[in-house]
Amino acid sequence: MSSIVTLSEFIMERQDDFPFASGDLSRLLTDIGVASKIINHKVNKAGLQDILGAVGTTNVQGETQMKLDVFSDHALLNAVRWGGQVCGAASEENERYFAFDAEVNRKAKYVLLFDPLDGSSNIDVNVSIGTIFSIFRRTSSVGDLANINDFLQKGDEQVAAGYVIYGSSTMLVYTTGHGVNGFTLEPSIGEFCLSHKNMTIPEDGKIYSVNEGNLLSSSKGVQEYINWCKQSDKKTNRPYTARYIGSLVADVHRNLIKGGIYMYPGTKSAPNGKLRLMYEANPLAFIVEQAGGMATDGKRRVMEMQPTDLHQRVPLFIGSKKMVEKVHALIEELDTEKA
Ligand code: P6P
């Protein structure tokens, strides 16, 4: 009978990965795990909102029903604020970052960036959605209020990153730079339990994930790559399989396990694509690179990019190393201005 390892136990066990660890990061990761369980409870009842009261109405407790992404945003902000391990937080739902001014927060070492419920438009059709988070060590002085520079750090500076996928089961996958581990929520005990130890992404794959509705407004290199995926060639396992859920966390999670590439390229009307660097691309890039894959903007690693804005967008090519390298080669060949 294999023993169950809960998320909290695992985090504490792995605390030794960090010399001079004081346990603050462990506590922060545990706080995020608690918030995820609160979000999961609400997401799982989403389909009942008509019975429980649609958004904007008040429920039997007299609480105003809010959009699930706003509820999730509040759940994470409250968990990490009162948990006392962050001096500030920023999310897709708020234009500005929060600098928490309580003494315990001013003394905290970390900042959190997150997308509380990515793909929330899929809730109404019962498709998997996700929470994505990224943790940096503050650059401002302990005791001061957090400032924008605490947040605008390169992805390579992340101390931890992860996602929660609310799907057929609810899983939390995270890294602190020492590999990737996945935990599945066991509802009967309300604990995330270690289910996917040392996750690695296959070096090559057969699944490409992209919104082909944008195909004709993508670059020549991207169009050529997608056409290449469709050509028959037994030696290279083609044609590949097209899978596009329209939920970033679900598409990336599938590729992490099975191998594959997810692409959200830039287009003529949106040269930087749709996805956000700070709380979508960077955290997923940290995880996929730690699992042996690649994450770029079509040319360079997203985690090397110096951010200039909390909500800046970035084209994203993420997944199995050989697949990302192949699309890079075609972008280099067909999209790069020859000197
Ligand atoms: P499109 C969801 O809105 C999201 O941010 C990602 O989860 C998803 O991969 C992408 O946008 C889908 O965008 O333009 O293909 O509908």
Coordinates of C-alpha atoms and ligand atoms in Angstrom, one line a residue:
M1 CA 0.0 0.0 0.0
S2 CA 1.8 3.1 -1.2
S3 CA 1.7 5.9 1.4
I4 CA -0.1 9.1 0.4
V5 CA 2.1 12.2 0.2
T6 CA 0.1 15.4 0.6
L7 CA 1.1 18.7 -1.0
S8 CA 1.9 20.2 2.4
E9 CA 4.1 17.2 3.4
F10 CA 5.9 17.3 0.0
I11 CA 6.5 21.0 0.3
M12 CA 8.0 20.6 3.8
E13 CA 10.1 17.6 2.7
R14 CA 11.5 19.5 -0.2
Q15 CA 12.2 22.7 1.9
D16 CA 15.8 21.4 2.2
D17 CA 16.2 22.1 -1.6
F18 CA 16.6 25.7 -0.4
P19 CA 19.7 26.4 1.7
F20 CA 18.8 28.8 4.5
A21 CA 15.1 28.1 3.8
S22 CA 13.1 29.7 6.5
G23 CA 9.9 28.0 5.5
D24 CA 8.3 31.1 4.1
L25 CA 8.1 29.8 0.5
S26 CA 6.7 26.5 1.8
R27 CA 4.0 28.4 3.7
L28 CA 3.2 30.5 0.6
L29 CA 2.9 27.5 -1.6
T30 CA 0.6 25.9 1.0
D31 CA -1.5 29.1 1.1
I32 CA -1.9 28.9 -2.7
G33 CA -3.0 25.2 -2.3
V34 CA -5.7 26.2 0.1
A35 CA -7.0 29.0 -2.2
S36 CA -7.1 26.4 -5.0
K37 CA -9.3 24.1 -3.0
I38 CA -11.7 27.0 -2.3
I39 CA -11.8 27.9 -6.0
N40 CA -12.2 24.2 -7.0
H41 CA -15.2 24.0 -4.6
K42 CA -16.9 26.9 -6.4
V43 CA -15.9 26.0 -9.9
N44 CA -17.4 22.5 -9.4
K45 CA -20.7 24.1 -8.7
A46 CA -20.6 26.5 -11.6
G47 CA -23.2 24.7 -13.5
L48 CA -25.6 25.2 -10.7
Q49 CA -25.3 29.0 -10.7
D50 CA -28.9 29.3 -12.1
I51 CA -30.1 27.3 -9.1
L52 CA -27.7 29.0 -6.7
G53 CA -28.2 32.5 -8.2
A54 CA -26.6 34.0 -11.3
V55 CA -23.9 36.5 -11.1
G56 CA -25.0 39.8 -9.5
T57 CA -27.8 38.2 -7.5
T58 CA -27.6 37.5 -3.8
N59 CA -27.6 33.9 -2.6
V60 CA -29.4 32.4 0.4
Q61 CA -26.6 33.7 2.7
G62 CA -27.3 37.2 1.3
E63 CA -23.9 37.1 -0.5
T64 CA -23.6 38.7 -3.9
Q65 CA -22.9 36.1 -6.5
M66 CA -19.8 37.2 -8.4
K67 CA -18.2 36.1 -11.6
L68 CA -16.0 33.0 -10.9
D69 CA -12.9 34.7 -12.1
V70 CA -13.5 37.6 -9.6
F71 CA -14.3 35.1 -6.9
S72 CA -11.1 33.2 -7.7
D73 CA -9.1 36.5 -7.7
H74 CA -10.4 37.4 -4.3
A75 CA -9.7 33.9 -2.9
L76 CA -6.0 34.0 -3.9
L77 CA -5.5 37.6 -2.9
N78 CA -7.0 37.0 0.6
A79 CA -5.1 33.7 1.1
V80 CA -1.7 35.2 0.4
R81 CA -2.4 38.5 2.0
W82 CA -3.5 37.0 5.3
G83 CA -1.0 34.2 5.0
G84 CA 1.6 37.0 5.4
Q85 CA 4.2 35.6 3.0
V86 CA 3.9 38.2 0.3
C87 CA 4.5 42.0 0.3
G88 CA 2.4 42.3 -2.8
A89 CA 0.4 40.6 -5.5
A90 CA -0.7 41.3 -9.1
S91 CA -3.3 39.5 -11.2
E92 CA -5.0 39.6 -14.6
E93 CA -8.1 40.9 -12.9
N94 CA -6.6 44.1 -11.6
E95 CA -5.0 46.9 -13.6
R96 CA -2.6 47.8 -10.8
Y97 CA -0.6 45.6 -8.4
F98 CA -1.4 45.4 -4.6
A99 CA 1.2 46.5 -2.1
F100 CA -0.1 45.1 1.3
D101 CA 0.8 47.6 4.0
A102 CA 0.3 45.5 7.1
E103 CA 3.6 45.1 9.0
V104 CA 3.7 41.3 8.4
N105 CA 3.4 41.9 4.7
R106 CA 5.9 44.7 4.6
K107 CA 8.4 42.2 6.2
A108 CA 7.5 39.4 3.7
K109 CA 10.1 38.3 1.1
Y110 CA 7.9 37.4 -1.9
V111 CA 5.5 38.7 -4.5
L112 CA 2.9 36.7 -6.3
L113 CA 1.5 37.2 -9.9
F114 CA -1.4 35.1 -11.1
D115 CA -4.2 34.5 -13.5
P116 CA -6.9 33.4 -11.2
L117 CA -9.1 31.5 -13.7
D118 CA -7.7 31.3 -17.2
G119 CA -10.1 30.2 -19.8
S120 CA -13.0 31.3 -17.7
S121 CA -15.1 31.7 -20.8
N122 CA -15.1 27.9 -21.0
I123 CA -17.0 27.5 -17.7
D124 CA -20.4 27.8 -19.3
V125 CA -19.6 24.8 -21.6
N126 CA -18.0 22.7 -18.8
V127 CA -14.5 22.7 -20.3
S128 CA -11.4 22.5 -18.1
I129 CA -10.0 25.8 -16.8
G130 CA -7.0 26.7 -14.7
T131 CA -5.2 29.0 -12.2
I132 CA -1.7 30.0 -13.1
F133 CA 0.8 31.5 -10.6
S134 CA 4.4 32.9 -10.5
I135 CA 6.4 33.8 -7.4
F136 CA 9.4 36.1 -7.3
R137 CA 11.6 37.2 -4.4
R138 CA 11.1 41.0 -3.8
T139 CA 13.8 43.4 -5.0
S140 CA 12.7 46.2 -2.7
S141 CA 13.9 46.4 0.9
V142 CA 12.1 44.3 3.5
G143 CA 10.0 46.7 5.6
D144 CA 9.1 48.9 2.6
L145 CA 5.9 48.7 0.6
A146 CA 6.2 46.6 -2.6
N147 CA 6.8 48.6 -5.8
I148 CA 6.4 47.8 -9.5
N149 CA 10.0 46.7 -9.8
D150 CA 9.3 43.8 -7.5
F151 CA 7.0 42.5 -10.2
L152 CA 8.7 43.4 -13.4
Q153 CA 11.4 40.8 -13.2
K154 CA 12.6 38.4 -15.9
G155 CA 11.0 34.9 -15.8
D156 CA 14.4 33.4 -15.0
E157 CA 14.2 35.1 -11.6
Q158 CA 11.1 33.1 -10.6
V159 CA 11.6 31.1 -7.4
A160 CA 8.4 29.0 -8.0
A161 CA 5.6 28.7 -10.5
G162 CA 2.6 26.4 -11.0
Y163 CA -0.9 25.9 -12.2
V164 CA -4.1 24.2 -11.1
I165 CA -6.3 22.5 -13.7
Y166 CA -9.9 22.1 -12.8
G167 CA -10.8 19.2 -15.1
S168 CA -12.0 15.6 -14.8
S169 CA -9.9 15.8 -11.6
T170 CA -8.3 18.8 -10.0
M171 CA -4.5 18.9 -10.2
L172 CA -1.9 21.3 -8.9
V173 CA 1.5 21.2 -10.7
Y174 CA 4.4 23.3 -9.6
T175 CA 8.2 23.7 -9.7
T176 CA 10.7 25.5 -7.5
G177 CA 13.5 24.9 -10.0
H178 CA 14.1 21.4 -8.8
G179 CA 11.9 19.4 -11.2
V180 CA 8.1 19.4 -11.7
N181 CA 5.6 17.5 -9.5
G182 CA 1.9 17.0 -9.8
F183 CA -0.7 16.6 -7.1
T184 CA -4.3 15.4 -7.6
L185 CA -7.0 16.6 -5.2
E186 CA -8.6 13.7 -3.3
P187 CA -12.0 15.1 -2.5
S188 CA -12.7 12.6 0.3
I189 CA -9.9 14.0 2.4
G190 CA -9.7 17.5 0.8
E191 CA -6.0 17.1 0.2
F192 CA -3.8 17.4 -2.9
C193 CA -1.9 14.1 -3.1
L194 CA 1.3 13.4 -5.0
S195 CA 0.3 11.6 -8.2
H196 CA 2.8 12.7 -10.9
K197 CA 6.4 12.6 -9.5
N198 CA 9.2 14.3 -11.5
M199 CA 7.1 15.1 -14.5
T200 CA 9.1 15.3 -17.8
I201 CA 7.8 16.3 -21.2
P202 CA 8.6 13.9 -24.1
E203 CA 11.4 15.4 -26.3
D204 CA 9.2 15.0 -29.4
G205 CA 5.5 14.7 -29.9
K206 CA 2.6 14.3 -32.4
I207 CA 0.1 16.9 -31.1
Y208 CA 0.0 20.5 -32.3
S209 CA -2.3 22.9 -30.5
V210 CA -3.2 26.3 -32.1
N211 CA -6.3 28.3 -33.1
E212 CA -6.2 27.7 -36.9
G213 CA -8.8 30.4 -37.3
N214 CA -5.8 32.8 -37.0
L215 CA -3.8 30.8 -39.6
L216 CA -4.0 33.3 -42.5
S217 CA -3.0 36.2 -40.3
S218 CA 0.0 34.4 -38.9
S219 CA 3.6 34.7 -40.3
K220 CA 4.7 32.6 -43.2
G221 CA 7.0 30.5 -40.9
V222 CA 4.1 29.6 -38.6
Q223 CA 1.8 28.8 -41.5
E224 CA 4.5 26.6 -43.1
Y225 CA 4.9 24.8 -39.8
I226 CA 1.2 24.1 -39.4
N227 CA 1.1 22.8 -43.0
W228 CA 4.2 20.7 -42.3
C229 CA 2.3 19.1 -39.3
K230 CA -0.4 18.0 -41.7
Q231 CA 1.8 16.4 -44.4
S232 CA 2.1 12.6 -44.5
D233 CA 5.5 11.3 -43.6
K234 CA 5.8 7.9 -41.8
K235 CA 9.4 8.6 -40.8
T236 CA 8.4 11.6 -38.8
N237 CA 5.1 10.3 -37.5
R238 CA 3.1 12.8 -39.6
P239 CA 0.4 13.9 -40.1
Y240 CA 0.3 15.1 -36.5
T241 CA -2.9 15.3 -34.4
A242 CA -4.6 18.7 -33.9
R243 CA -5.9 19.3 -30.4
Y244 CA -7.1 22.7 -29.3
I245 CA -9.2 23.0 -26.2
G246 CA -9.1 26.8 -26.0
S247 CA -7.9 26.6 -22.4
L248 CA -4.2 27.3 -22.1
V249 CA -3.7 25.3 -18.9
A250 CA -5.5 22.3 -20.3
D251 CA -3.6 22.3 -23.6
V252 CA -0.2 22.8 -21.9
H253 CA -1.0 20.1 -19.3
R254 CA -1.9 17.6 -22.0
N255 CA 1.3 18.3 -23.9
L256 CA 3.4 18.1 -20.7
I257 CA 2.1 14.5 -20.2
K258 CA 1.8 13.3 -23.8
G259 CA 4.2 15.5 -25.7
G260 CA 3.2 18.3 -28.1
I261 CA 3.4 22.0 -28.9
Y262 CA 1.0 24.8 -28.0
M263 CA 1.2 28.0 -30.1
Y264 CA -0.4 31.3 -29.7
P265 CA 1.6 33.3 -32.3
G266 CA 1.4 37.0 -33.1
T267 CA -0.8 38.1 -35.9
K268 CA -1.0 41.1 -38.2
S269 CA -3.6 42.7 -35.9
A270 CA -2.0 41.5 -32.6
P271 CA 1.8 41.2 -33.2
N272 CA 2.3 40.1 -29.6
G273 CA -0.4 37.6 -29.6
K274 CA -3.0 37.2 -26.8
L275 CA -1.2 35.6 -23.8
R276 CA 0.3 37.5 -20.9
L277 CA 4.0 37.3 -20.2
M278 CA 4.0 37.7 -16.4
Y279 CA 1.2 35.4 -15.2
E280 CA 0.7 33.0 -18.2
A281 CA 3.8 32.5 -20.3
N282 CA 6.5 32.9 -17.6
P283 CA 5.1 30.4 -15.1
L284 CA 4.2 27.8 -17.7
A285 CA 7.7 28.3 -19.3
F286 CA 9.3 27.7 -15.9
I287 CA 7.4 24.4 -15.6
V288 CA 7.9 23.2 -19.1
E289 CA 11.7 24.0 -19.1
Q290 CA 12.1 22.3 -15.8
A291 CA 10.3 19.3 -17.4
G292 CA 12.8 19.3 -20.3
G293 CA 10.8 21.3 -22.8
M294 CA 11.1 24.8 -24.4
A295 CA 9.1 28.0 -24.2
T296 CA 9.8 30.9 -26.6
D297 CA 8.3 33.8 -28.4
G298 CA 9.2 32.1 -31.7
K299 CA 12.8 33.2 -31.4
R300 CA 14.0 33.5 -27.8
R301 CA 13.2 32.1 -24.4
V302 CA 10.3 34.0 -22.8
M303 CA 12.0 33.8 -19.5
E304 CA 14.8 36.0 -20.8
M305 CA 12.5 38.8 -21.6
Q306 CA 12.8 42.0 -19.5
P307 CA 9.1 43.0 -18.8
T308 CA 8.0 46.6 -19.0
D309 CA 4.4 46.2 -18.1
L310 CA 2.4 43.9 -15.8
H311 CA 0.0 42.9 -18.5
Q312 CA 2.2 42.8 -21.6
R313 CA 1.4 40.1 -24.1
V314 CA 3.9 37.8 -25.8
P315 CA 3.6 35.2 -28.6
L316 CA 4.1 31.8 -27.1
F317 CA 5.5 28.5 -28.5
I318 CA 5.7 26.0 -25.7
G319 CA 6.2 22.2 -25.4
S320 CA 8.3 19.4 -26.7
K321 CA 11.9 20.6 -27.5
K322 CA 12.1 19.1 -31.0
M323 CA 8.7 20.6 -32.0
V324 CA 9.6 24.1 -30.8
E325 CA 12.9 23.8 -32.5
K326 CA 11.2 22.8 -35.8
V327 CA 8.9 25.9 -35.8
H328 CA 11.9 28.0 -34.9
A329 CA 13.7 26.8 -38.0
L330 CA 10.8 27.7 -40.3
I331 CA 10.4 31.1 -38.6
E332 CA 14.1 31.7 -39.0
E333 CA 14.0 30.6 -42.7
L334 CA 10.8 32.4 -43.8
D335 CA 10.1 35.3 -41.4
T336 CA 13.5 36.7 -40.7
E337 CA 14.6 39.6 -42.9
K338 CA 17.7 38.6 -44.7
A339 CA 20.6 41.1 -44.2
Ligands
P6P1 P1 -8.6 31.9 -28.7 C1 -8.5 31.7 -22.8 O1 -9.2 32.9 -23.1 C2 -7.0 32.0 -23.3 O2 -6.4 33.0 -22.6 C3 -6.3 30.7 -23.2 O3 -6.7 29.9 -22.1 C4 -6.5 30.0 -24.5 O4 -5.5 29.1 -24.9 C5 -6.7 31.1 -25.4 O5 -7.1 32.3 -24.7 C6 -7.7 30.9 -26.5 O6 -7.8 32.0 -27.3 O7 -8.2 33.3 -29.4 O8 -8.0 30.8 -29.5 O9 -10.0 31.8 -28.3

